[in-house]
Amino acid sequence: MPKTATVNKSGRKSAAPPAAAAAAPSGSALDIKDNRTGKSYSVPVADCATRATELKKIKTENPDDSGLMSYDPAFLNTASCKSSITYIDGDKGILRYRGYPIEQLAENATFLEVAWLLRHGELPSQEEYDKFVHDVTFHTYVHENFRKFLEGFRYDAHPMAMLNSSIAGLASFYPSARNIFDETERNISIVRLLAKTPTIAAFSYRHVKGLPFVYPDNRLSYVENFLSMIARMSESKYEANPTFTRALEILFILHADHEQNCSANAVRAVGSSHVDPFSAVSAGVAALFGPLHGGANEQVLRMIQEIGSVKNVPKFIESVKSGEGGRLMGFGHRVYKSYDPRAKIVKKLADEVFKVVGVDKDLEIALELERIALSDDYFTSRKLYPNVDFYTGLIYRSMAFPTDFFTVLFAIGRMPGWLAQWEEMLLDKEQKIARPRQIYIGPKERPYKSKLKGAKTQ
Ligand code: CMC
């Protein structure tokens, strides 16, 4: 028998006798009648949510019943935290960092300004910004042992695998980072992660290419320095193309945070064990690597290359709809049920980059995929729109980044978000070690009877 439940704005409206009802709050409440026992409960509602632990009070007479749980594989409707970092309205296509619309930040801010904002909640003053830029700039070098570490990877190692293990490896160089409740230690770890990630990323790139590592140039801005470590050869000072520099800065800003996505959730969950931030953030890099998350940008380009020509697009769309062709990568989102606001900005940015380097040969295929998908009932009825990853690959390729490097660029951009989410989790008095419940569906107790020769049996 299903239980019945109604939300009650004034509270204390339970149909159950007072003795059976849990203490009701003065505010909004959810009245629940448990048809298994006939008991009624009043569960407080705040911020459009009920606490799942309130359900634990709902029990049968069975002594093995430890109370009602909520079952939500993949967190489809479970808030795991309260956060004041990023706001998304998925139906309206709104994204804001600390209240500032993403469009305004992308147009006007610098990446490090956004990184400061995400962590501190306010935009930096000139003095705060200058010090922050100085600190990040002067921590860009990595320990020389990193050369040997990276040289240990095969020539064809995926750069996300290298980044992931290198970020985790940083923990071995900075053991005092384990003092996570010491604010000074947190500050320096955060600065180190922001500063060293582009260096490690660029070293990984050069390793795969068989090129000598280029050391950071502290005369350059964050993005220019990254491009210098990627592309500089014998020049005494690398001069990045200003369109590329600005485009990458905007892309980093667009990727900087996205509330409780898979990788932020991984960082929070791993960080909740009170491990050091390098280890926690490496979990985020690992989560981002997956094709359903940040790895989608790489997969979009591979998919477009496989389609090969505009004339093959209708056939490909049909194969997606029938389930034979896999998913349309770069489409769909758990939260956005309209056009991803980041994708709109990326599409415009692509035009600007193409003005400099010429139109990408596969842009036509991407445009046709989008055109057909947006007019096809399969996609519209499921509210599947292009997400941030749909067009970024074409921009990265036109800047000559190899396909398997695309997700690394996403990771550099996402670093401030992971760090802000990690620190917010750590300082949130309500948070504890992340440890979900389960519904056990395995065998009941049974005696051990080994199938191995000569083994003892019960
Ligand atoms: N192509 C075809 N069908 C899709 C797609 C897609 N890209 N995405 C979702 N669907 C269908 C899915 O088959 C399901 O259909 P049905 O109801 O008939 O079973 C329905 O839409 C709902 O899908 P879901 O898997 O329940 O949705 P989700 O919220 O769990 O997944 C997603 C979200 C992003 C993982 C998914 O849309 C997807 O796999 N997209 C392709 C990968 C991608 O582009 N990922 C990048 C996400 S944005 C950047 C980031 O966060 O990293």
Coordinates of C-alpha atoms and ligand atoms in Angstrom, one line a residue:
M1 CA 0.0 0.0 0.0
P2 CA 1.4 3.4 -0.9
K3 CA 1.7 6.0 1.9
T4 CA -0.1 9.3 1.4
A5 CA 1.5 12.7 1.9
T6 CA 0.4 16.3 1.6
V7 CA 2.3 19.5 2.1
N8 CA 0.7 21.7 4.7
K9 CA 1.7 25.4 4.9
S10 CA 0.6 26.1 8.4
G11 CA 1.8 22.8 9.9
R12 CA 0.1 20.8 12.7
K13 CA -2.7 19.6 10.4
S14 CA -2.0 16.0 10.7
A15 CA -5.1 13.8 10.5
A16 CA -3.5 11.4 13.0
P17 CA -4.1 11.4 16.8
P18 CA -1.6 13.7 18.6
A19 CA 0.1 10.8 20.3
A20 CA 1.0 9.2 17.0
A21 CA 2.3 12.3 15.3
A22 CA 5.9 13.5 15.4
A23 CA 6.4 17.0 16.9
A24 CA 5.2 19.5 14.2
P25 CA 7.0 22.7 13.5
S26 CA 5.3 26.1 13.4
G27 CA 6.3 26.6 9.7
S28 CA 5.5 24.6 6.6
A29 CA 5.3 20.8 7.0
L30 CA 4.6 17.7 5.0
D31 CA 1.9 15.6 6.5
I32 CA 2.6 11.9 5.9
K33 CA 0.2 9.1 6.6
D34 CA 1.9 5.7 6.7
N35 CA -0.6 3.2 5.4
R36 CA 1.5 0.3 6.9
T37 CA 0.8 1.4 10.4
G38 CA -2.0 4.0 10.2
K39 CA 0.3 6.5 11.9
S40 CA 0.6 10.1 10.7
Y41 CA 3.7 12.3 10.8
S42 CA 4.4 15.9 10.2
V43 CA 7.7 16.5 8.6
P44 CA 9.1 20.1 8.5
V45 CA 9.6 21.7 5.1
A46 CA 12.2 24.4 4.6
D47 CA 13.7 25.7 1.4
C48 CA 11.4 23.4 -0.6
A49 CA 13.0 20.4 1.1
T50 CA 12.4 17.9 3.9
R51 CA 15.3 16.4 5.8
A52 CA 15.7 12.7 4.8
T53 CA 16.6 12.0 8.4
E54 CA 13.1 13.0 9.5
L55 CA 11.8 10.0 7.5
K56 CA 13.9 7.7 9.8
K57 CA 11.2 8.4 12.5
I58 CA 8.7 6.6 10.3
K59 CA 8.8 3.0 11.4
T60 CA 6.8 -0.2 11.6
E61 CA 6.6 -2.5 14.6
N62 CA 9.1 -4.8 13.0
P63 CA 12.3 -4.7 15.2
D64 CA 14.5 -4.9 12.1
D65 CA 13.0 -1.8 10.6
S66 CA 15.5 1.0 11.1
G67 CA 13.2 3.6 9.7
L68 CA 12.1 4.9 6.3
M69 CA 14.8 5.9 3.9
S70 CA 14.6 7.9 0.7
Y71 CA 15.9 6.0 -2.3
D72 CA 17.5 8.3 -4.9
P73 CA 20.1 6.6 -7.2
A74 CA 22.2 9.3 -8.9
F75 CA 20.8 12.1 -6.7
L76 CA 17.9 12.9 -9.1
N77 CA 16.1 14.8 -6.4
T78 CA 18.4 15.0 -3.4
A79 CA 20.1 18.2 -2.2
S80 CA 23.3 17.1 -0.6
C81 CA 24.3 20.6 0.8
K82 CA 23.4 24.2 1.2
S83 CA 25.6 26.3 -1.0
S84 CA 25.9 30.0 -1.8
I85 CA 28.4 29.7 -4.7
T86 CA 26.5 29.0 -7.9
Y87 CA 22.9 29.4 -8.9
I88 CA 21.3 27.6 -11.8
D89 CA 17.7 27.8 -13.1
G90 CA 17.7 24.9 -15.5
D91 CA 14.3 25.8 -17.0
K92 CA 15.1 29.4 -17.7
G93 CA 18.8 28.7 -18.7
I94 CA 20.2 30.9 -16.0
L95 CA 23.7 30.5 -14.5
R96 CA 25.1 32.9 -11.9
Y97 CA 28.3 32.8 -9.8
R98 CA 27.6 34.4 -6.4
G99 CA 24.7 36.3 -7.9
Y100 CA 26.6 37.6 -11.0
P101 CA 25.2 36.5 -14.4
I102 CA 27.6 34.3 -16.3
E103 CA 27.2 36.5 -19.4
Q104 CA 28.5 39.6 -17.6
L105 CA 31.4 37.7 -16.0
A106 CA 32.4 36.2 -19.4
E107 CA 32.2 39.5 -21.1
N108 CA 34.1 41.6 -18.5
A109 CA 35.9 39.6 -15.8
T110 CA 39.3 37.9 -15.7
F111 CA 39.6 34.2 -14.7
L112 CA 41.5 34.9 -11.5
E113 CA 38.9 37.6 -10.6
V114 CA 36.2 34.9 -10.9
A115 CA 38.3 32.4 -9.0
W116 CA 38.5 34.9 -6.1
L117 CA 34.8 35.6 -6.4
L118 CA 33.9 31.9 -6.2
R119 CA 35.9 31.3 -3.1
H120 CA 35.3 34.6 -1.2
G121 CA 31.7 35.4 -2.3
E122 CA 32.6 39.0 -3.3
L123 CA 34.6 40.5 -6.2
P124 CA 38.2 41.4 -5.1
S125 CA 39.3 44.9 -4.4
Q126 CA 42.2 46.1 -6.6
E127 CA 44.6 45.4 -3.7
E128 CA 43.2 41.9 -3.0
Y129 CA 43.3 41.1 -6.7
D130 CA 46.9 42.3 -7.2
K131 CA 48.1 40.2 -4.3
F132 CA 46.1 37.2 -5.4
V133 CA 47.5 37.4 -9.0
H134 CA 51.0 37.8 -7.6
D135 CA 50.6 34.8 -5.3
V136 CA 49.2 32.6 -8.1
T137 CA 51.9 33.8 -10.5
F138 CA 54.7 33.0 -8.1
H139 CA 53.6 29.5 -7.3
T140 CA 53.5 28.3 -10.9
Y141 CA 56.7 26.3 -10.7
V142 CA 56.5 22.6 -9.8
H143 CA 59.2 20.6 -8.0
E144 CA 61.9 19.4 -10.4
N145 CA 61.0 15.8 -9.4
F146 CA 57.8 16.3 -11.4
R147 CA 59.8 16.1 -14.6
K148 CA 60.8 12.5 -13.7
F149 CA 57.3 11.7 -12.6
L150 CA 55.8 12.9 -15.9
E151 CA 58.6 11.3 -17.9
G152 CA 57.5 8.0 -16.4
F153 CA 54.3 8.1 -18.5
R154 CA 54.1 6.4 -21.9
Y155 CA 54.3 8.7 -24.9
D156 CA 50.6 8.1 -25.6
A157 CA 49.3 8.5 -22.1
H158 CA 46.0 10.3 -21.9
P159 CA 46.6 13.8 -20.5
M160 CA 43.7 13.5 -18.1
A161 CA 45.3 10.4 -16.6
M162 CA 48.5 12.3 -16.2
L163 CA 46.8 15.3 -14.7
N164 CA 44.7 13.3 -12.3
S165 CA 47.7 11.4 -10.9
S166 CA 49.9 14.5 -10.9
I167 CA 47.4 16.5 -8.9
A168 CA 47.1 13.6 -6.4
G169 CA 50.9 13.5 -6.4
L170 CA 51.1 17.1 -5.2
A171 CA 50.0 15.8 -1.8
S172 CA 53.3 14.1 -1.4
F173 CA 55.2 17.4 -1.9
Y174 CA 53.1 19.4 0.6
P175 CA 52.4 17.2 3.6
S176 CA 51.3 20.1 5.8
A177 CA 48.3 20.6 3.4
R178 CA 46.7 17.9 5.5
N179 CA 46.1 20.6 8.2
I180 CA 42.9 21.5 6.4
F181 CA 41.4 23.4 9.4
D182 CA 44.3 25.8 9.4
E183 CA 43.3 28.8 7.2
T184 CA 46.9 29.6 6.2
E185 CA 47.4 26.1 5.0
R186 CA 44.1 26.2 3.0
N187 CA 45.1 29.4 1.4
I188 CA 48.5 28.2 0.2
S189 CA 47.0 24.9 -1.0
I190 CA 44.4 26.7 -3.0
V191 CA 46.9 29.1 -4.5
R192 CA 49.2 26.1 -5.4
L193 CA 46.4 24.2 -7.1
L194 CA 45.4 27.2 -9.2
A195 CA 49.0 28.0 -10.0
K196 CA 50.4 24.6 -10.7
T197 CA 47.5 23.0 -12.7
P198 CA 48.3 24.8 -15.9
T199 CA 52.0 24.0 -15.5
I200 CA 51.3 20.3 -15.0
A201 CA 48.8 20.4 -17.9
A202 CA 51.3 22.0 -20.2
F203 CA 54.1 19.6 -19.2
S204 CA 51.8 16.7 -19.9
Y205 CA 51.1 18.2 -23.4
R206 CA 54.8 18.6 -24.1
H207 CA 55.6 15.1 -22.8
V208 CA 53.1 13.5 -25.3
K209 CA 54.5 15.7 -28.1
G210 CA 58.1 14.8 -27.2
L211 CA 58.9 18.5 -26.7
P212 CA 61.1 20.0 -24.0
F213 CA 59.2 21.3 -21.0
V214 CA 58.8 25.1 -21.0
Y215 CA 59.0 26.7 -17.5
P216 CA 56.5 29.3 -16.4
D217 CA 57.2 32.9 -17.4
N218 CA 56.1 35.1 -14.5
R219 CA 56.0 38.2 -16.7
L220 CA 52.8 36.8 -18.4
S221 CA 49.2 36.7 -17.4
Y222 CA 47.6 33.4 -16.2
V223 CA 46.3 32.4 -19.7
E224 CA 49.3 33.8 -21.6
N225 CA 51.7 31.9 -19.4
F226 CA 49.7 28.7 -20.0
L227 CA 49.8 29.2 -23.8
S228 CA 53.5 30.0 -23.5
M229 CA 54.2 26.7 -21.7
I230 CA 52.2 24.9 -24.4
A231 CA 53.6 26.5 -27.5
R232 CA 56.8 28.4 -26.9
M233 CA 59.9 27.1 -28.8
S234 CA 63.0 29.2 -29.0
E235 CA 61.5 32.7 -28.6
S236 CA 62.8 34.6 -25.6
K237 CA 59.3 35.7 -24.8
Y238 CA 56.1 34.0 -26.1
E239 CA 53.5 36.4 -27.6
A240 CA 50.1 34.7 -27.6
N241 CA 47.5 35.5 -30.1
P242 CA 45.2 38.0 -28.2
T243 CA 42.1 36.4 -29.6
F244 CA 43.2 33.0 -28.4
T245 CA 44.1 34.4 -25.0
R246 CA 40.8 36.1 -24.5
A247 CA 38.8 33.1 -25.9
L248 CA 40.6 30.7 -23.4
E249 CA 40.0 33.2 -20.5
I250 CA 36.3 33.2 -21.4
L251 CA 36.2 29.4 -21.6
F252 CA 37.9 29.1 -18.3
I253 CA 35.4 31.5 -16.7
L254 CA 32.4 29.5 -18.3
H255 CA 33.7 26.3 -16.8
A256 CA 34.7 27.7 -13.4
D257 CA 31.8 26.2 -11.4
H258 CA 28.5 24.5 -12.0
E259 CA 27.2 23.7 -8.5
Q260 CA 26.7 20.1 -7.5
N261 CA 27.9 18.4 -10.8
C262 CA 29.5 14.9 -10.8
S263 CA 33.1 16.2 -10.2
A264 CA 32.1 18.8 -7.5
N265 CA 30.2 16.1 -5.7
A266 CA 33.3 13.8 -6.0
V267 CA 35.5 16.6 -4.5
R268 CA 33.0 17.2 -1.7
A269 CA 32.5 13.5 -1.0
V270 CA 36.2 12.6 -0.9
G271 CA 37.0 15.9 1.0
S272 CA 34.4 15.0 3.6
S273 CA 36.8 12.4 4.9
H274 CA 39.1 15.3 5.8
V275 CA 41.8 14.3 3.4
D276 CA 44.1 17.0 2.0
P277 CA 42.8 19.2 -0.9
F278 CA 45.2 17.7 -3.5
S279 CA 43.7 14.3 -3.0
A280 CA 40.1 15.6 -2.9
V281 CA 40.5 17.6 -6.1
S282 CA 42.2 14.7 -7.9
A283 CA 38.9 12.9 -7.4
G284 CA 37.2 15.8 -9.2
V285 CA 39.7 15.4 -12.1
A286 CA 38.9 11.7 -12.3
A287 CA 35.1 12.3 -12.4
L288 CA 35.6 15.0 -15.0
F289 CA 37.5 12.5 -17.3
G290 CA 34.3 10.5 -17.9
P291 CA 32.5 11.0 -21.3
L292 CA 29.2 11.9 -19.6
H293 CA 30.9 14.8 -17.8
G294 CA 33.9 16.8 -19.0
G295 CA 35.1 14.0 -21.3
A296 CA 32.1 14.9 -23.5
N297 CA 34.0 17.7 -25.3
E298 CA 36.5 15.1 -26.6
Q299 CA 33.7 12.7 -27.6
V300 CA 31.8 15.5 -29.5
L301 CA 34.7 15.9 -31.8
R302 CA 35.3 12.2 -32.3
M303 CA 31.5 11.9 -33.1
I304 CA 31.6 14.7 -35.6
Q305 CA 34.7 13.2 -37.3
E306 CA 33.0 9.8 -37.5
I307 CA 29.9 11.4 -39.1
G308 CA 32.3 12.8 -41.6
S309 CA 29.9 14.8 -43.7
V310 CA 26.7 16.9 -43.5
K311 CA 24.9 14.4 -45.7
N312 CA 25.4 11.7 -43.1
V313 CA 23.8 13.7 -40.3
P314 CA 20.2 12.5 -40.7
K315 CA 21.3 8.9 -40.7
F316 CA 23.4 9.5 -37.5
I317 CA 20.4 11.2 -35.8
E318 CA 18.2 8.2 -36.6
S319 CA 20.8 5.9 -35.1
V320 CA 20.9 7.9 -31.9
K321 CA 17.1 7.8 -31.7
S322 CA 17.0 4.0 -32.2
G323 CA 19.7 3.6 -29.5
E324 CA 22.2 2.0 -31.9
G325 CA 24.4 5.1 -32.4
G326 CA 24.9 5.9 -28.8
R327 CA 24.1 9.4 -27.5
L328 CA 24.4 12.7 -29.2
M329 CA 27.4 13.9 -27.3
G330 CA 27.3 17.5 -26.2
F331 CA 23.5 17.4 -25.9
G332 CA 21.4 17.1 -22.8
H333 CA 21.9 18.0 -19.2
R334 CA 20.7 16.9 -15.8
V335 CA 19.7 20.4 -14.8
Y336 CA 19.3 22.5 -18.0
K337 CA 16.0 21.8 -19.7
S338 CA 16.5 24.7 -22.1
Y339 CA 19.6 26.0 -24.0
D340 CA 22.7 25.9 -21.7
P341 CA 23.6 29.6 -21.3
R342 CA 27.3 28.7 -21.5
A343 CA 26.7 27.0 -24.9
K344 CA 25.2 30.3 -26.3
I345 CA 28.3 32.2 -25.3
V346 CA 30.6 29.4 -26.7
K347 CA 28.8 29.5 -30.0
K348 CA 29.4 33.2 -30.3
L349 CA 33.0 32.8 -29.2
A350 CA 33.6 30.2 -31.9
D351 CA 32.6 32.8 -34.6
E352 CA 35.2 35.2 -33.2
V353 CA 38.0 32.6 -33.2
F354 CA 37.0 31.4 -36.7
K355 CA 37.4 34.9 -37.9
V356 CA 41.1 34.7 -37.0
V357 CA 41.9 31.1 -38.0
G358 CA 39.2 30.4 -40.6
V359 CA 36.0 28.4 -40.2
D360 CA 36.5 24.9 -38.8
K361 CA 36.0 22.3 -41.5
D362 CA 33.5 20.4 -39.3
L363 CA 31.4 23.4 -38.1
E364 CA 28.9 22.7 -40.8
I365 CA 28.3 19.2 -39.4
A366 CA 27.9 20.6 -35.9
L367 CA 25.4 23.2 -37.1
E368 CA 23.4 20.6 -39.0
L369 CA 23.3 18.2 -36.0
E370 CA 22.0 21.1 -33.8
R371 CA 19.5 22.2 -36.4
I372 CA 18.0 18.7 -36.9
A373 CA 18.1 17.8 -33.2
L374 CA 16.3 21.0 -32.2
S375 CA 13.5 20.3 -34.6
D376 CA 13.1 16.6 -33.8
D377 CA 10.5 15.4 -31.4
Y378 CA 12.9 12.8 -29.8
F379 CA 15.1 15.6 -28.6
T380 CA 12.6 18.4 -28.0
S381 CA 10.2 16.1 -26.0
R382 CA 13.2 15.1 -23.7
K383 CA 14.3 18.8 -23.5
L384 CA 17.7 17.9 -24.9
Y385 CA 19.7 21.0 -26.0
P386 CA 23.3 21.7 -26.8
N387 CA 25.4 21.9 -23.6
V388 CA 28.7 23.6 -23.0
D389 CA 30.7 20.8 -24.5
F390 CA 29.0 20.9 -28.0
Y391 CA 31.0 23.7 -29.5
T392 CA 34.1 24.0 -27.3
G393 CA 35.9 21.2 -29.1
L394 CA 35.8 23.1 -32.4
I395 CA 37.3 26.1 -30.7
Y396 CA 40.1 24.1 -29.0
R397 CA 40.9 22.4 -32.3
S398 CA 41.1 25.6 -34.2
M399 CA 43.7 26.7 -31.5
A400 CA 45.6 23.5 -32.4
F401 CA 44.9 21.6 -29.2
P402 CA 44.8 17.8 -29.7
T403 CA 41.5 16.2 -29.1
D404 CA 42.5 14.3 -26.0
F405 CA 43.6 17.5 -24.4
F406 CA 40.2 19.2 -24.4
T407 CA 39.1 17.8 -21.0
V408 CA 42.3 19.1 -19.5
L409 CA 41.3 22.6 -20.5
F410 CA 37.9 22.0 -18.8
A411 CA 39.8 20.9 -15.7
I412 CA 42.0 24.0 -15.5
G413 CA 38.8 26.1 -15.8
R414 CA 36.9 24.1 -13.1
M415 CA 39.7 24.2 -10.5
P416 CA 38.4 27.4 -8.7
G417 CA 34.9 25.8 -8.5
W418 CA 36.2 22.6 -7.0
L419 CA 38.3 24.5 -4.4
A420 CA 35.4 26.8 -3.5
Q421 CA 33.1 23.8 -3.1
W422 CA 35.7 21.9 -1.1
E423 CA 36.2 24.8 1.4
E424 CA 32.4 25.5 1.7
M425 CA 31.9 21.8 2.5
L426 CA 34.7 21.8 5.1
L427 CA 33.4 24.9 6.9
D428 CA 29.7 23.8 6.8
K429 CA 28.9 22.7 10.4
E430 CA 26.1 20.5 9.0
Q431 CA 28.4 18.4 6.9
K432 CA 29.9 15.1 8.0
I433 CA 31.7 12.3 6.2
A434 CA 29.6 11.5 3.1
R435 CA 28.2 8.1 3.6
P436 CA 25.0 7.2 1.8
R437 CA 22.7 4.4 2.9
Q438 CA 21.8 1.4 0.7
I439 CA 18.9 -1.0 0.2
Y440 CA 20.5 -4.4 0.6
I441 CA 19.1 -6.9 -2.0
G442 CA 21.8 -9.6 -1.7
P443 CA 21.5 -13.1 -0.3
K444 CA 20.3 -13.8 3.3
E445 CA 22.8 -15.4 5.7
R446 CA 24.1 -18.7 4.5
P447 CA 26.8 -21.1 5.7
Y448 CA 30.3 -21.0 4.1
K449 CA 30.8 -23.9 1.8
S450 CA 34.0 -23.5 -0.2
K451 CA 34.1 -24.6 -3.8
L452 CA 37.9 -24.9 -3.7
K453 CA 39.6 -28.3 -3.5
G454 CA 40.6 -29.3 0.1
A455 CA 39.1 -26.2 1.7
K456 CA 37.4 -26.4 5.1
T457 CA 33.7 -26.2 5.2
Q458 CA 31.3 -25.2 8.0
Ligands
CMC1 N1 21.5 11.8 -26.8 C1 20.4 11.0 -26.9 N2 19.5 10.8 -25.9 C2 19.8 11.4 -24.7 C3 20.9 12.2 -24.5 C4 21.7 12.4 -25.6 N3 22.8 13.2 -25.5 N4 20.9 12.7 -23.2 C5 19.8 12.1 -22.7 N5 19.1 11.4 -23.6 C6 17.8 10.7 -23.4 C7 18.0 9.4 -22.6 O1 18.2 8.3 -23.4 C8 16.7 9.4 -21.8 O2 15.7 8.9 -22.7 P1 14.5 7.9 -22.2 O3 13.7 8.8 -21.2 O4 13.8 7.5 -23.4 O5 15.2 6.8 -21.5 C9 16.4 10.8 -21.5 O6 17.0 11.6 -22.6 C10 16.9 11.3 -20.2 O7 18.2 11.0 -20.1 P2 19.0 10.7 -18.8 O8 20.2 9.8 -19.1 O9 18.0 10.1 -17.8 O10 19.4 12.1 -18.3 P3 20.5 12.4 -17.2 O11 20.1 13.7 -16.6 O12 20.8 11.3 -16.3 O13 21.9 12.6 -18.1 C11 23.6 13.6 -19.3 C12 22.5 13.9 -18.4 C13 24.4 14.9 -19.6 C14 24.6 12.6 -18.7 C15 23.0 13.1 -20.7 O14 22.2 14.1 -21.2 C16 24.1 12.7 -21.6 O15 24.6 11.5 -21.6 N6 24.5 13.6 -22.6 C17 25.6 13.3 -23.5 C18 27.0 13.5 -22.8 C19 27.3 15.0 -22.5 O16 27.1 15.8 -23.4 N7 27.7 15.3 -21.3 C20 28.1 16.7 -21.0 C21 27.2 17.3 -20.0 S1 27.4 19.1 -19.8 C22 29.0 19.4 -19.2 C23 29.3 18.6 -18.0 O17 28.6 18.6 -17.0 O18 30.4 18.0 -18.0

